[in-house]
Amino acid sequence: MGRLEERGYRNTGPRRAVVAAVLRHDDGFSAEDIHHEVAVAGRATVYRTVRLLLDMGIICKLALLDGKPLYSLSHAGHHHHAVCLKCGAVTDVYNCGVDSLLDNVQLVTGSKVLGHRLEVFILCPDCAATGAP
Amino acid sequence: MGRLEERGYRNTGPRRAVVAAVLRHDDGFSAEDIHHEVAVAGRATVYRTVRLLLDMGIICKLALLDGKPLYSLSHAGHHHHAVCLKCGAVTDVYNCGVDSLLDNVQLVTGSKVLGHRLEVFILCPDCAATGAP
DNA sequence: TTATCTGCAAAATGTTTGCAGCATA
DNA sequence: TATGCTGCAAACATTTTGCAGATAA
């Protein structure tokens, strides 16, 4: 992950630690999660670095309804997220398929569609196997 | 709106004022918006009443990416929201049309789909007419 | 060397809660 | 009258910011 230097940012110890912790996550994580995992970086640095990664498009932000933002690694391209409500695992959904809906919105409301976000709430196979919540 | 009594809640002055302010909004609003509009009710009462309306299904909560929750009047049935990024107007989208996508998610990931949320970001006709942001 | 990054602590923001008194049913 | 509601203020949780010192380039 030498992309920091490529973009003119400095490659510092705390930043490397935060990036490493982020990359370690397959599932969704919060800024606070990262802060607990990375003893070597202060809270402010964690938040700043997370925002940096967000701006760079390395991670994306999902807003769940409890108000606490969650992040997940963003893999390439346009996609959405399926979030397991039990364990918090985040799966990407690539075949979006809402374009026809968006066309319809544009038509019916007379508005210009700038973007959209879709979140699917699931019970992942592991959690479903483990039994009820 | 006599639904409060119907559900065993008391019909009090501050509550009526909060409900009236909420009903006055065609667009999205935050709890803090309501607090500013309703001088007669304290902050706590506003938050408590908003949560009451949320639990009763009178309003619904949309989570935008800035982390600040926004509410909007919920009209009947399953629907999603189109939010104007300039003026904040919220339009309901009824013909959801993501069912086939959800079937696909269920099939591909082997998960049970519990629910979903779709938000469309638009520039509403009025704002589009007024010119660029 | 110097602009950027860092940690700390304080501030800002948004929401919830404890409690004593008030008001509805 | 008795339970539920209210306002206040304090607590809380999360994120941002100011600043002086450290550090990568």
GROMACS .gro file of C-alpha atoms (C1' of nucleotides) in nm:
model
  316
    1MET     CA    1   0.000   0.000   0.000
    2GLY     CA    2   0.236   0.269  -0.114
    3ARG     CA    3  -0.049   0.478  -0.237
    4LEU     CA    4   0.000   0.739   0.029
    5GLU     CA    5   0.329   0.857  -0.114
    6GLU     CA    6   0.189   0.846  -0.465
    7ARG     CA    7  -0.063   1.103  -0.363
    8GLY     CA    8   0.183   1.328  -0.187
    9TYR     CA    9   0.100   1.219   0.165
   10ARG     CA   10   0.373   1.123   0.405
   11ASN     CA   11   0.430   0.765   0.496
   12THR     CA   12   0.445   0.772   0.873
   13GLY     CA   13   0.437   0.505   1.140
   14PRO     CA   14   0.095   0.585   1.284
   15ARG     CA   15  -0.056   0.599   0.938
   16ARG     CA   16   0.092   0.264   0.840
   17ALA     CA   17  -0.048   0.113   1.159
   18VAL     CA   18  -0.395   0.249   1.093
   19VAL     CA   19  -0.389   0.133   0.731
   20ALA     CA   20  -0.271  -0.212   0.838
   21ALA     CA   21  -0.553  -0.240   1.091
   22VAL     CA   22  -0.806  -0.131   0.831
   23LEU     CA   23  -0.679  -0.385   0.579
   24ARG     CA   24  -0.704  -0.655   0.842
   25HIS     CA   25  -1.082  -0.610   0.848
   26ASP     CA   26  -1.297  -0.817   0.620
   27ASP     CA   27  -1.604  -0.688   0.793
   28GLY     CA   28  -1.727  -0.344   0.878
   29PHE     CA   29  -1.544  -0.142   1.138
   30SER     CA   30  -1.580   0.189   1.315
   31ALA     CA   31  -1.315   0.452   1.370
   32GLU     CA   32  -1.325   0.363   1.737
   33ASP     CA   33  -1.257  -0.004   1.660
   34ILE     CA   34  -0.942   0.097   1.481
   35HIS     CA   35  -0.841   0.323   1.763
   36HIS     CA   36  -0.861   0.035   2.008
   37GLU     CA   37  -0.658  -0.190   1.782
   38VAL     CA   38  -0.388   0.061   1.711
   39ALA     CA   39  -0.226   0.155   2.036
   40VAL     CA   40   0.047   0.346   1.860
   41ALA     CA   41  -0.180   0.616   1.717
   42GLY     CA   42  -0.385   0.875   1.899
   43ARG     CA   43  -0.754   0.911   1.846
   44ALA     CA   44  -0.721   1.222   1.634
   45THR     CA   45  -0.473   1.054   1.404
   46VAL     CA   46  -0.701   0.756   1.361
   47TYR     CA   47  -0.994   0.975   1.268
   48ARG     CA   48  -0.780   1.183   1.036
   49THR     CA   49  -0.637   0.878   0.864
   50VAL     CA   50  -0.977   0.715   0.827
   51ARG     CA   51  -1.101   1.029   0.660
   52LEU     CA   52  -0.797   1.028   0.437
   53LEU     CA   53  -0.870   0.672   0.328
   54LEU     CA   54  -1.230   0.767   0.271
   55ASP     CA   55  -1.130   1.061   0.052
   56MET     CA   56  -0.893   0.837  -0.139
   57GLY     CA   57  -1.171   0.588  -0.199
   58ILE     CA   58  -0.989   0.305  -0.020
   59ILE     CA   59  -1.275   0.258   0.222
   60CYS     CA   60  -1.639   0.355   0.208
   61LYS     CA   61  -1.878   0.472   0.470
   62LEU     CA   62  -2.207   0.308   0.540
   63ALA     CA   63  -2.458   0.480   0.762
   64LEU     CA   64  -2.660   0.237   0.965
   65LEU     CA   65  -2.971   0.352   1.138
   66ASP     CA   66  -2.824   0.354   1.484
   67GLY     CA   67  -2.636   0.663   1.378
   68LYS     CA   68  -2.293   0.516   1.423
   69PRO     CA   69  -2.097   0.524   1.101
   70LEU     CA   70  -1.937   0.204   0.987
   71TYR     CA   71  -1.662   0.170   0.731
   72SER     CA   72  -1.567  -0.111   0.502
   73LEU     CA   73  -1.294  -0.172   0.251
   74SER     CA   74  -1.410  -0.053  -0.084
   75HIS     CA   75  -1.323  -0.281  -0.365
   76ALA     CA   76  -1.330  -0.149  -0.717
   77GLY     CA   77  -1.633  -0.005  -0.886
   78HIS     CA   78  -1.989   0.075  -0.804
   79HIS     CA   79  -2.135  -0.155  -0.547
   80HIS     CA   80  -2.353  -0.179  -0.242
   81HIS     CA   81  -2.334  -0.353   0.089
   82ALA     CA   82  -2.502  -0.642   0.258
   83VAL     CA   83  -2.453  -0.611   0.632
   84CYS     CA   84  -2.513  -0.902   0.867
   85LEU     CA   85  -2.718  -0.769   1.154
   86LYS     CA   86  -2.580  -1.028   1.392
   87CYS     CA   87  -2.205  -1.035   1.337
   88GLY     CA   88  -2.151  -0.719   1.135
   89ALA     CA   89  -1.986  -0.887   0.839
   90VAL     CA   90  -2.010  -0.677   0.525
   91THR     CA   91  -2.041  -0.831   0.182
   92ASP     CA   92  -2.024  -0.631  -0.135
   93VAL     CA   93  -2.307  -0.653  -0.384
   94TYR     CA   94  -2.195  -0.578  -0.735
   95ASN     CA   95  -2.482  -0.634  -0.970
   96CYS     CA   96  -2.668  -0.330  -0.862
   97GLY     CA   97  -2.971  -0.349  -1.086
   98VAL     CA   98  -3.150  -0.041  -0.962
   99ASP     CA   99  -3.093   0.159  -1.277
  100SER     CA  100  -3.444   0.106  -1.403
  101LEU     CA  101  -3.574   0.227  -1.070
  102LEU     CA  102  -3.359   0.537  -1.095
  103ASP     CA  103  -3.483   0.610  -1.446
  104ASN     CA  104  -3.829   0.587  -1.308
  105VAL     CA  105  -3.753   0.824  -1.022
  106GLN     CA  106  -3.610   1.072  -1.266
  107LEU     CA  107  -3.917   1.045  -1.484
  108VAL     CA  108  -4.179   1.063  -1.211
  109THR     CA  109  -4.028   1.336  -0.997
  110GLY     CA  110  -3.870   1.541  -1.271
  111SER     CA  111  -3.547   1.545  -1.073
  112LYS     CA  112  -3.193   1.477  -1.172
  113VAL     CA  113  -3.058   1.166  -1.001
  114LEU     CA  114  -2.711   1.235  -0.866
  115GLY     CA  115  -2.645   0.908  -0.687
  116HIS     CA  116  -2.791   0.639  -0.473
  117ARG     CA  117  -2.711   0.409  -0.188
  118LEU     CA  118  -2.848   0.068  -0.115
  119GLU     CA  119  -2.793  -0.131   0.197
  120VAL     CA  120  -2.921  -0.481   0.242
  121PHE     CA  121  -2.960  -0.624   0.590
  122ILE     CA  122  -2.896  -0.994   0.610
  123LEU     CA  123  -2.830  -1.285   0.838
  124CYS     CA  124  -2.510  -1.433   0.702
  125PRO     CA  125  -2.472  -1.810   0.652
  126ASP     CA  126  -2.253  -1.852   0.960
  127CYS     CA  127  -2.492  -1.666   1.186
  128ALA     CA  128  -2.794  -1.841   1.039
  129ALA     CA  129  -2.624  -2.172   1.115
  130THR     CA  130  -2.539  -2.073   1.472
  131GLY     CA  131  -2.907  -2.029   1.549
  132ALA     CA  132  -3.142  -1.743   1.619
  133PRO     CA  133  -3.010  -1.401   1.733
  134MET     CA  134  -5.392   1.339   1.485
  135GLY     CA  135  -5.562   1.184   1.783
  136ARG     CA  136  -5.350   0.876   1.751
  137LEU     CA  137  -5.160   0.947   2.069
  138GLU     CA  138  -5.461   0.883   2.290
  139GLU     CA  139  -5.554   0.578   2.087
  140ARG     CA  140  -5.227   0.424   2.184
  141GLY     CA  141  -5.250   0.513   2.548
  142TYR     CA  142  -5.020   0.811   2.537
  143ARG     CA  143  -5.123   1.138   2.690
  144ASN     CA  144  -5.221   1.428   2.476
  145THR     CA  145  -5.018   1.713   2.614
  146GLY     CA  146  -4.938   2.062   2.494
  147PRO     CA  147  -4.569   2.010   2.419
  148ARG     CA  148  -4.645   1.690   2.231
  149ARG     CA  149  -4.912   1.855   2.022
  150ALA     CA  150  -4.668   2.132   1.937
  151VAL     CA  151  -4.397   1.885   1.830
  152VAL     CA  152  -4.641   1.681   1.623
  153ALA     CA  153  -4.773   1.996   1.456
  154ALA     CA  154  -4.420   2.106   1.369
  155VAL     CA  155  -4.340   1.764   1.229
  156LEU     CA  156  -4.655   1.760   1.016
  157ARG     CA  157  -4.566   2.103   0.884
  158HIS     CA  158  -4.260   1.955   0.715
  159ASP     CA  159  -4.286   1.824   0.364
  160ASP     CA  160  -3.914   1.781   0.354
  161GLY     CA  161  -3.668   1.610   0.580
  162PHE     CA  162  -3.605   1.750   0.923
  163SER     CA  163  -3.380   1.683   1.218
  164ALA     CA  164  -3.475   1.668   1.582
  165GLU     CA  165  -3.283   1.990   1.630
  166ASP     CA  166  -3.487   2.162   1.358
  167ILE     CA  167  -3.801   2.079   1.548
  168HIS     CA  168  -3.650   2.200   1.871
  169HIS     CA  169  -3.580   2.538   1.718
  170GLU     CA  170  -3.930   2.564   1.578
  171VAL     CA  171  -4.107   2.462   1.895
  172ALA     CA  172  -4.019   2.709   2.165
  173VAL     CA  173  -4.275   2.561   2.400
  174ALA     CA  174  -4.102   2.223   2.438
  175GLY     CA  175  -3.765   2.143   2.588
  176ARG     CA  176  -3.498   1.957   2.398
  177ALA     CA  177  -3.556   1.636   2.585
  178THR     CA  178  -3.925   1.642   2.512
  179VAL     CA  179  -3.862   1.700   2.145
  180TYR     CA  180  -3.622   1.406   2.125
  181ARG     CA  181  -3.858   1.187   2.325
  182THR     CA  182  -4.156   1.278   2.108
  183VAL     CA  183  -3.963   1.227   1.786
  184ARG     CA  184  -3.867   0.881   1.905
  185LEU     CA  185  -4.228   0.817   1.995
  186LEU     CA  186  -4.338   0.909   1.645
  187LEU     CA  187  -4.064   0.691   1.506
  188ASP     CA  188  -4.177   0.394   1.713
  189MET     CA  189  -4.535   0.456   1.606
  190GLY     CA  190  -4.430   0.458   1.243
  191ILE     CA  191  -4.552   0.814   1.183
  192ILE     CA  192  -4.210   0.926   1.072
  193CYS     CA  193  -3.910   0.737   0.943
  194LYS     CA  194  -3.543   0.787   0.991
  195LEU     CA  195  -3.301   0.822   0.707
  196ALA     CA  196  -2.931   0.806   0.773
  197LEU     CA  197  -2.737   1.035   0.550
  198LEU     CA  198  -2.366   1.004   0.523
  199ASP     CA  199  -2.287   1.310   0.726
  200GLY     CA  200  -2.393   1.109   1.030
  201LYS     CA  201  -2.674   1.339   1.124
  202PRO     CA  202  -3.003   1.158   1.126
  203LEU     CA  203  -3.285   1.309   0.926
  204TYR     CA  204  -3.651   1.226   0.963
  205SER     CA  205  -3.938   1.246   0.722
  206LEU     CA  206  -4.307   1.183   0.740
  207SER     CA  207  -4.370   0.823   0.657
  208HIS     CA  208  -4.662   0.762   0.436
  209ALA     CA  209  -4.810   0.417   0.415
  210GLY     CA  210  -4.628   0.108   0.306
  211HIS     CA  211  -4.283   0.007   0.197
  212HIS     CA  212  -4.099   0.284   0.027
  213HIS     CA  213  -3.767   0.457  -0.010
  214HIS     CA  214  -3.652   0.815  -0.021
  215ALA     CA  215  -3.518   1.053  -0.277
  216VAL     CA  216  -3.336   1.334  -0.101
  217CYS     CA  217  -3.250   1.658  -0.275
  218LEU     CA  218  -2.890   1.731  -0.191
  219LYS     CA  219  -2.941   2.103  -0.229
  220CYS     CA  220  -3.262   2.187  -0.045
  221GLY     CA  221  -3.320   1.870   0.156
  222ALA     CA  222  -3.665   1.797   0.017
  223VAL     CA  223  -3.758   1.433   0.057
  224THR     CA  224  -3.975   1.251  -0.192
  225ASP     CA  225  -4.104   0.901  -0.137
  226VAL     CA  226  -4.032   0.635  -0.394
  227TYR     CA  227  -4.291   0.363  -0.393
  228ASN     CA  228  -4.222   0.126  -0.674
  229CYS     CA  229  -3.924  -0.026  -0.508
  230GLY     CA  230  -3.820  -0.280  -0.768
  231VAL     CA  231  -3.518  -0.420  -0.590
  232ASP     CA  232  -3.676  -0.754  -0.515
  233SER     CA  233  -3.495  -0.929  -0.794
  234LEU     CA  234  -3.169  -0.789  -0.663
  235LEU     CA  235  -3.248  -0.917  -0.316
  236ASP     CA  236  -3.327  -1.262  -0.452
  237ASN     CA  237  -2.992  -1.253  -0.617
  238VAL     CA  238  -2.813  -1.149  -0.300
  239GLN     CA  239  -2.978  -1.432  -0.114
  240LEU     CA  240  -2.875  -1.677  -0.381
  241VAL     CA  241  -2.517  -1.562  -0.423
  242THR     CA  242  -2.423  -1.508  -0.060
  243GLY     CA  243  -2.634  -1.784   0.091
  244SER     CA  244  -2.768  -1.536   0.344
  245LYS     CA  245  -3.115  -1.461   0.460
  246VAL     CA  246  -3.222  -1.113   0.359
  247LEU     CA  247  -3.390  -0.941   0.651
  248GLY     CA  248  -3.446  -0.598   0.504
  249HIS     CA  249  -3.300  -0.326   0.289
  250ARG     CA  250  -3.274   0.045   0.255
  251LEU     CA  251  -3.238   0.252  -0.056
  252GLU     CA  252  -3.169   0.620  -0.072
  253VAL     CA  253  -3.156   0.814  -0.393
  254PHE     CA  254  -2.977   1.145  -0.406
  255ILE     CA  255  -3.130   1.393  -0.643
  256LEU     CA  256  -3.141   1.752  -0.750
  257CYS     CA  257  -3.509   1.838  -0.731
  258PRO     CA  258  -3.680   2.028  -1.014
  259ASP     CA  259  -3.687   2.355  -0.821
  260CYS     CA  260  -3.319   2.342  -0.736
  261ALA     CA  261  -3.227   2.234  -1.084
  262ALA     CA  262  -3.413   2.538  -1.218
  263THR     CA  263  -3.243   2.775  -0.974
  264GLY     CA  264  -2.904   2.685  -1.117
  265ALA     CA  265  -2.601   2.487  -1.006
  266PRO     CA  266  -2.525   2.439  -0.634
  267DT     C1'  267   1.523   2.277   0.648
  268DT     C1'  268   1.045   2.308   0.632
  269DA     C1'  269   0.599   2.169   0.548
  270DT     C1'  270   0.343   1.804   0.715
  271DC     C1'  271   0.203   1.506   1.074
  272DT     C1'  272   0.133   1.392   1.560
  273DG     C1'  273  -0.062   1.363   2.031
  274DC     C1'  274  -0.298   1.583   2.376
  275DA     C1'  275  -0.669   1.804   2.556
  276DA     C1'  276  -1.040   2.108   2.486
  277DA     C1'  277  -1.437   2.208   2.213
  278DA     C1'  278  -1.818   2.102   1.941
  279DT     C1'  279  -2.208   1.828   1.830
  280DG     C1'  280  -2.602   1.551   1.897
  281DT     C1'  281  -2.858   1.266   2.202
  282DT     C1'  282  -2.993   1.046   2.643
  283DT     C1'  283  -3.093   1.031   3.132
  284DG     C1'  284  -3.190   1.142   3.644
  285DC     C1'  285  -3.485   1.381   3.904
  286DA     C1'  286  -3.820   1.678   4.128
  287DG     C1'  287  -4.237   1.898   4.014
  288DC     C1'  288  -4.652   1.939   3.709
  289DA     C1'  289  -5.060   1.795   3.461
  290DT     C1'  290  -5.357   1.464   3.231
  291DA     C1'  291  -5.694   1.116   3.265
  292DT     C1'  292  -5.529   1.096   4.299
  293DA     C1'  293  -5.181   0.850   4.062
  294DT     C1'  294  -4.931   0.771   3.673
  295DG     C1'  295  -4.720   0.965   3.302
  296DC     C1'  296  -4.499   1.383   3.114
  297DT     C1'  297  -4.202   1.785   3.149
  298DG     C1'  298  -3.795   2.087   3.180
  299DC     C1'  299  -3.357   2.141   3.332
  300DA     C1'  300  -2.900   2.030   3.359
  301DA     C1'  301  -2.567   1.700   3.368
  302DA     C1'  302  -2.393   1.294   3.147
  303DC     C1'  303  -2.269   1.069   2.737
  304DA     C1'  304  -2.075   0.930   2.293
  305DT     C1'  305  -1.855   1.055   1.897
  306DT     C1'  306  -1.586   1.347   1.613
  307DT     C1'  307  -1.322   1.776   1.523
  308DT     C1'  308  -0.986   2.130   1.618
  309DG     C1'  309  -0.593   2.432   1.815
  310DC     C1'  310  -0.146   2.412   1.913
  311DA     C1'  311   0.334   2.314   2.024
  312DG     C1'  312   0.660   1.975   1.930
  313DA     C1'  313   0.822   1.578   1.634
  314DT     C1'  314   0.944   1.395   1.182
  315DA     C1'  315   0.963   1.260   0.687
  316DA     C1'  316   1.130   1.420   0.263
   0.00000   0.00000   0.00000
